[in-house]
Amino acid sequence: EGSVEVLRCQGDVAPYAAGTLACLADAGRRREIAATDGVEQLVVLLQGGSAKGKRQAMRAMASLAEDTGLHAVLAGAGLAHVVDLAGGADGEAREFASALLHKLASGGDEGAQAAVAGSEAAVGLLVAQLGGGNLAEQQAAAGSLRHVARFAEARQAMVGCDGVAAWVATAQAKGLDAHGRREACLALAALSCAPHSEAVASAGGAEVLIEAVRRDGGGEVAHAAAAALE
């Protein structure tokens, strides 16, 4: 609680207070931090703090997100700032922010996933990561996008930022593991429903789904792909 009080005062000591909260979160005291308005104060630091302060605040929030019960409050209080830093130039802050975004998208909390799905900036960033050169980041983005693809607004945003082509390229990438390929095929199947079926077909998605049916036999991916091809 003392570190949260220091954060309320902001100033030069705020980055150190945020770093202390990150350590406390790592030690398992996440609910205590949230109960004393710690998330809200960390977001204030993201809004107007120094680069170091933002980095430490994002580190703390990424640790808080290890508790899925805090995903809704994290998304509700600071999603826009998370997306901004996840696409920014500060390497360490970007890594913490990107990790947090993936946790919110794939952690299973309905409210947090809906918030990510409803943010064009968040979906656009995940699509950009999907088409990036970092394989680990691609696979994380694939999982995150597949989880939010059940929301119509996320599907619309994906189509609007050339996400279908990125999905097709991802599904066909040679370095992608079986799990990443599964996520790509399931997402393409979800996108294949109206009104986006034509966009998926024109981007080569039908071929990917046909191959998924052939390769997966009677599994979940084959069933989803077959339904999308009907």
CSV table of C-alpha atoms in Angstrom, one decimal:
chain,number,residue,atom,x,y,z
A,1,GLU,CA,0.0,0.0,0.0
A,2,GLY,CA,2.9,2.3,0.8
A,3,SER,CA,4.2,2.1,-2.8
A,4,VAL,CA,0.8,2.9,-4.2
A,5,GLU,CA,0.7,6.0,-2.0
A,6,VAL,CA,4.0,7.1,-3.3
A,7,LEU,CA,2.7,6.5,-6.9
A,8,ARG,CA,-0.2,8.9,-6.1
A,9,CYS,CA,2.3,11.6,-5.5
A,10,GLN,CA,4.1,10.8,-8.8
A,11,GLY,CA,7.3,12.8,-9.2
A,12,ASP,CA,10.9,11.5,-9.5
A,13,VAL,CA,10.3,8.6,-7.1
A,14,ALA,CA,7.3,7.2,-9.1
A,15,PRO,CA,9.4,4.8,-11.2
A,16,TYR,CA,10.9,3.3,-8.1
A,17,ALA,CA,7.5,2.9,-6.5
A,18,ALA,CA,6.3,1.2,-9.7
A,19,GLY,CA,9.3,-1.1,-9.7
A,20,THR,CA,8.5,-2.0,-6.1
A,21,LEU,CA,4.9,-2.9,-7.1
A,22,ALA,CA,6.3,-5.1,-9.9
A,23,CYS,CA,8.4,-7.0,-7.4
A,24,LEU,CA,5.4,-7.3,-5.0
A,25,ALA,CA,3.2,-8.6,-7.9
A,26,ASP,CA,5.9,-11.1,-8.8
A,27,ALA,CA,5.8,-12.2,-5.2
A,28,GLY,CA,2.1,-13.0,-5.4
A,29,ARG,CA,0.5,-9.9,-3.9
A,30,ARG,CA,-1.4,-8.9,-7.0
A,31,ARG,CA,-4.9,-8.7,-5.5
A,32,GLU,CA,-3.6,-6.5,-2.7
A,33,ILE,CA,-2.1,-4.1,-5.2
A,34,ALA,CA,-5.4,-4.0,-7.2
A,35,ALA,CA,-7.5,-3.5,-4.1
A,36,THR,CA,-5.6,-0.3,-3.2
A,37,ASP,CA,-6.1,1.3,-6.6
A,38,GLY,CA,-2.7,0.2,-7.8
A,39,VAL,CA,-3.8,-0.4,-11.4
A,40,GLU,CA,-5.3,3.1,-11.7
A,41,GLN,CA,-2.1,4.7,-10.3
A,42,LEU,CA,0.1,2.7,-12.7
A,43,VAL,CA,-2.1,3.9,-15.6
A,44,VAL,CA,-1.6,7.5,-14.4
A,45,LEU,CA,2.2,6.9,-14.6
A,46,LEU,CA,1.7,5.5,-18.2
A,47,GLN,CA,-0.1,8.7,-19.1
A,48,GLY,CA,2.5,11.2,-17.9
A,49,GLY,CA,5.5,9.5,-16.5
A,50,SER,CA,9.1,9.4,-17.7
A,51,ALA,CA,10.3,6.6,-20.0
A,52,LYS,CA,11.6,4.8,-17.0
A,53,GLY,CA,8.4,5.2,-15.1
A,54,LYS,CA,6.3,3.9,-18.0
A,55,ARG,CA,8.7,0.9,-18.4
A,56,GLN,CA,8.3,0.0,-14.7
A,57,ALA,CA,4.6,0.6,-14.7
A,58,MET,CA,4.2,-1.7,-17.7
A,59,ARG,CA,6.4,-4.3,-16.0
A,60,ALA,CA,4.1,-4.2,-12.9
A,61,MET,CA,0.9,-4.4,-15.0
A,62,ALA,CA,2.3,-7.4,-17.0
A,63,SER,CA,2.9,-9.2,-13.7
A,64,LEU,CA,-0.5,-8.3,-12.4
A,65,ALA,CA,-2.0,-9.9,-15.5
A,66,GLU,CA,-0.7,-13.3,-14.3
A,67,ASP,CA,-3.9,-13.2,-12.3
A,68,THR,CA,-6.7,-13.6,-14.9
A,69,GLY,CA,-9.1,-12.2,-12.3
A,70,LEU,CA,-7.5,-8.8,-12.9
A,71,HIS,CA,-7.7,-8.8,-16.6
A,72,ALA,CA,-11.0,-6.9,-16.8
A,73,VAL,CA,-9.7,-4.0,-14.6
A,74,LEU,CA,-6.4,-3.9,-16.5
A,75,ALA,CA,-8.1,-3.7,-19.8
A,76,GLY,CA,-10.7,-1.2,-18.6
A,77,ALA,CA,-8.2,1.1,-17.1
A,78,GLY,CA,-5.3,1.1,-19.5
A,79,LEU,CA,-5.8,-0.8,-22.8
A,80,ALA,CA,-5.1,2.2,-25.0
A,81,HIS,CA,-1.8,2.9,-23.2
A,82,VAL,CA,-0.8,-0.7,-23.4
A,83,VAL,CA,-1.4,-0.8,-27.2
A,84,ASP,CA,0.5,2.5,-27.6
A,85,LEU,CA,3.6,1.2,-25.8
A,86,ALA,CA,3.3,-2.3,-27.5
A,87,GLY,CA,3.8,-0.5,-30.8
A,88,GLY,CA,6.4,1.9,-29.5
A,89,ALA,CA,10.2,2.3,-29.7
A,90,ASP,CA,11.2,1.5,-26.1
A,91,GLY,CA,12.3,-2.2,-26.4
A,92,GLU,CA,11.7,-3.3,-22.8
A,93,ALA,CA,8.5,-1.4,-22.4
A,94,ARG,CA,7.3,-2.8,-25.7
A,95,GLU,CA,8.0,-6.3,-24.6
A,96,PHE,CA,6.1,-5.9,-21.3
A,97,ALA,CA,3.2,-4.2,-23.1
A,98,SER,CA,3.0,-6.8,-25.9
A,99,ALA,CA,3.1,-9.6,-23.3
A,100,LEU,CA,0.3,-7.9,-21.4
A,101,LEU,CA,-1.8,-7.5,-24.6
A,102,HIS,CA,-1.5,-11.2,-25.4
A,103,LYS,CA,-2.5,-12.1,-21.9
A,104,LEU,CA,-5.6,-10.0,-22.1
A,105,ALA,CA,-6.6,-11.3,-25.5
A,106,SER,CA,-6.1,-15.0,-24.7
A,107,GLY,CA,-6.5,-15.3,-20.9
A,108,GLY,CA,-10.2,-16.2,-21.1
A,109,ASP,CA,-11.8,-13.1,-19.3
A,110,GLU,CA,-14.8,-12.2,-21.4
A,111,GLY,CA,-14.6,-8.5,-20.6
A,112,ALA,CA,-10.9,-8.1,-21.4
A,113,GLN,CA,-11.2,-10.1,-24.6
A,114,ALA,CA,-14.2,-7.9,-25.7
A,115,ALA,CA,-12.2,-4.8,-24.9
A,116,VAL,CA,-9.3,-6.0,-27.1
A,117,ALA,CA,-11.7,-7.1,-29.9
A,118,GLY,CA,-13.4,-3.7,-29.8
A,119,SER,CA,-10.1,-1.8,-30.2
A,120,GLU,CA,-9.1,-1.3,-33.8
A,121,ALA,CA,-5.7,-0.2,-32.7
A,122,ALA,CA,-5.2,-3.4,-30.6
A,123,VAL,CA,-6.4,-5.7,-33.4
A,124,GLY,CA,-4.3,-3.7,-36.0
A,125,LEU,CA,-1.2,-4.1,-33.9
A,126,LEU,CA,-1.8,-7.8,-33.5
A,127,VAL,CA,-2.2,-8.2,-37.2
A,128,ALA,CA,1.1,-6.2,-37.7
A,129,GLN,CA,2.8,-8.7,-35.3
A,130,LEU,CA,1.3,-11.6,-37.2
A,131,GLY,CA,3.0,-10.3,-40.4
A,132,GLY,CA,6.3,-9.5,-38.6
A,133,GLY,CA,9.6,-11.2,-38.9
A,134,ASN,CA,9.8,-12.5,-35.3
A,135,LEU,CA,8.4,-16.1,-35.3
A,136,ALA,CA,7.7,-16.1,-31.5
A,137,GLU,CA,5.8,-12.8,-31.8
A,138,GLN,CA,3.9,-14.2,-34.8
A,139,GLN,CA,2.8,-17.2,-32.9
A,140,ALA,CA,1.8,-15.2,-29.9
A,141,ALA,CA,-0.2,-12.8,-32.1
A,142,ALA,CA,-1.8,-15.8,-33.9
A,143,GLY,CA,-3.1,-17.1,-30.5
A,144,SER,CA,-4.3,-13.7,-29.4
A,145,LEU,CA,-6.2,-13.0,-32.7
A,146,ARG,CA,-7.7,-16.4,-32.8
A,147,HIS,CA,-9.2,-15.9,-29.3
A,148,VAL,CA,-10.8,-12.5,-30.2
A,149,ALA,CA,-11.9,-13.6,-33.7
A,150,ARG,CA,-15.1,-14.8,-32.2
A,151,PHE,CA,-16.2,-11.2,-31.8
A,152,ALA,CA,-17.7,-9.6,-35.0
A,153,GLU,CA,-15.9,-6.3,-34.4
A,154,ALA,CA,-12.5,-8.0,-34.3
A,155,ARG,CA,-13.2,-9.9,-37.5
A,156,GLN,CA,-14.2,-6.6,-39.2
A,157,ALA,CA,-11.0,-4.9,-38.0
A,158,MET,CA,-8.9,-7.8,-39.2
A,159,VAL,CA,-10.4,-7.6,-42.7
A,160,GLY,CA,-10.0,-3.8,-42.7
A,161,CYS,CA,-6.2,-4.0,-42.0
A,162,ASP,CA,-5.3,-6.8,-44.5
A,163,GLY,CA,-5.5,-9.4,-41.7
A,164,VAL,CA,-6.8,-12.1,-44.0
A,165,ALA,CA,-3.7,-12.0,-46.2
A,166,ALA,CA,-1.6,-12.1,-43.0
A,167,TRP,CA,-3.5,-15.1,-41.8
A,168,VAL,CA,-3.0,-17.0,-45.1
A,169,ALA,CA,0.7,-16.2,-45.1
A,170,THR,CA,1.0,-17.3,-41.5
A,171,ALA,CA,-0.8,-20.6,-42.1
A,172,GLN,CA,1.6,-21.3,-45.0
A,173,ALA,CA,4.8,-20.2,-43.1
A,174,LYS,CA,7.4,-23.0,-43.1
A,175,GLY,CA,8.7,-22.2,-39.6
A,176,LEU,CA,5.3,-22.2,-37.9
A,177,ASP,CA,4.8,-25.0,-35.4
A,178,ALA,CA,1.7,-27.2,-35.3
A,179,HIS,CA,0.0,-25.1,-32.6
A,180,GLY,CA,0.5,-21.9,-34.6
A,181,ARG,CA,-0.8,-23.5,-37.8
A,182,ARG,CA,-3.9,-24.7,-35.9
A,183,GLU,CA,-4.5,-21.2,-34.6
A,184,ALA,CA,-4.2,-19.7,-38.1
A,185,CYS,CA,-6.6,-22.3,-39.6
A,186,LEU,CA,-9.2,-21.8,-36.9
A,187,ALA,CA,-9.0,-18.0,-37.3
A,188,LEU,CA,-9.4,-18.3,-41.1
A,189,ALA,CA,-12.4,-20.6,-40.5
A,190,ALA,CA,-14.0,-18.0,-38.2
A,191,LEU,CA,-13.4,-15.2,-40.7
A,192,SER,CA,-14.9,-17.2,-43.5
A,193,CYS,CA,-18.5,-16.6,-42.4
A,194,ALA,CA,-20.5,-13.7,-43.9
A,195,PRO,CA,-19.8,-11.0,-44.7
A,196,HIS,CA,-16.1,-11.8,-45.0
A,197,SER,CA,-16.2,-15.1,-47.0
A,198,GLU,CA,-15.3,-13.4,-50.3
A,199,ALA,CA,-12.3,-11.6,-48.7
A,200,VAL,CA,-11.0,-14.9,-47.4
A,201,ALA,CA,-11.5,-16.7,-50.7
A,202,SER,CA,-9.8,-14.0,-52.7
A,203,ALA,CA,-6.8,-14.0,-50.4
A,204,GLY,CA,-6.3,-17.8,-50.8
A,205,GLY,CA,-7.9,-18.8,-47.6
A,206,ALA,CA,-10.0,-21.5,-49.2
A,207,GLU,CA,-6.9,-23.4,-50.3
A,208,VAL,CA,-5.5,-23.2,-46.7
A,209,LEU,CA,-8.8,-24.6,-45.3
A,210,ILE,CA,-8.9,-27.4,-47.9
A,211,GLU,CA,-5.4,-28.4,-46.9
A,212,ALA,CA,-6.4,-28.2,-43.2
A,213,VAL,CA,-9.3,-30.7,-43.8
A,214,ARG,CA,-6.9,-33.0,-45.6
A,215,ARG,CA,-4.2,-32.8,-43.0
A,216,ASP,CA,-6.3,-32.8,-39.8
A,217,GLY,CA,-8.6,-35.7,-40.7
A,218,GLY,CA,-11.5,-35.6,-38.2
A,219,GLY,CA,-10.1,-33.2,-35.7
A,220,GLU,CA,-11.3,-29.8,-34.5
A,221,VAL,CA,-9.5,-27.9,-37.2
A,222,ALA,CA,-10.9,-30.1,-40.0
A,223,HIS,CA,-14.5,-29.7,-38.7
A,224,ALA,CA,-14.1,-25.9,-38.5
A,225,ALA,CA,-12.5,-25.7,-41.9
A,226,ALA,CA,-15.1,-28.0,-43.5
A,227,ALA,CA,-17.9,-25.9,-42.0
A,228,ALA,CA,-16.3,-22.8,-43.3
A,229,LEU,CA,-16.1,-24.3,-46.8
A,230,GLU,CA,-19.7,-25.2,-47.0
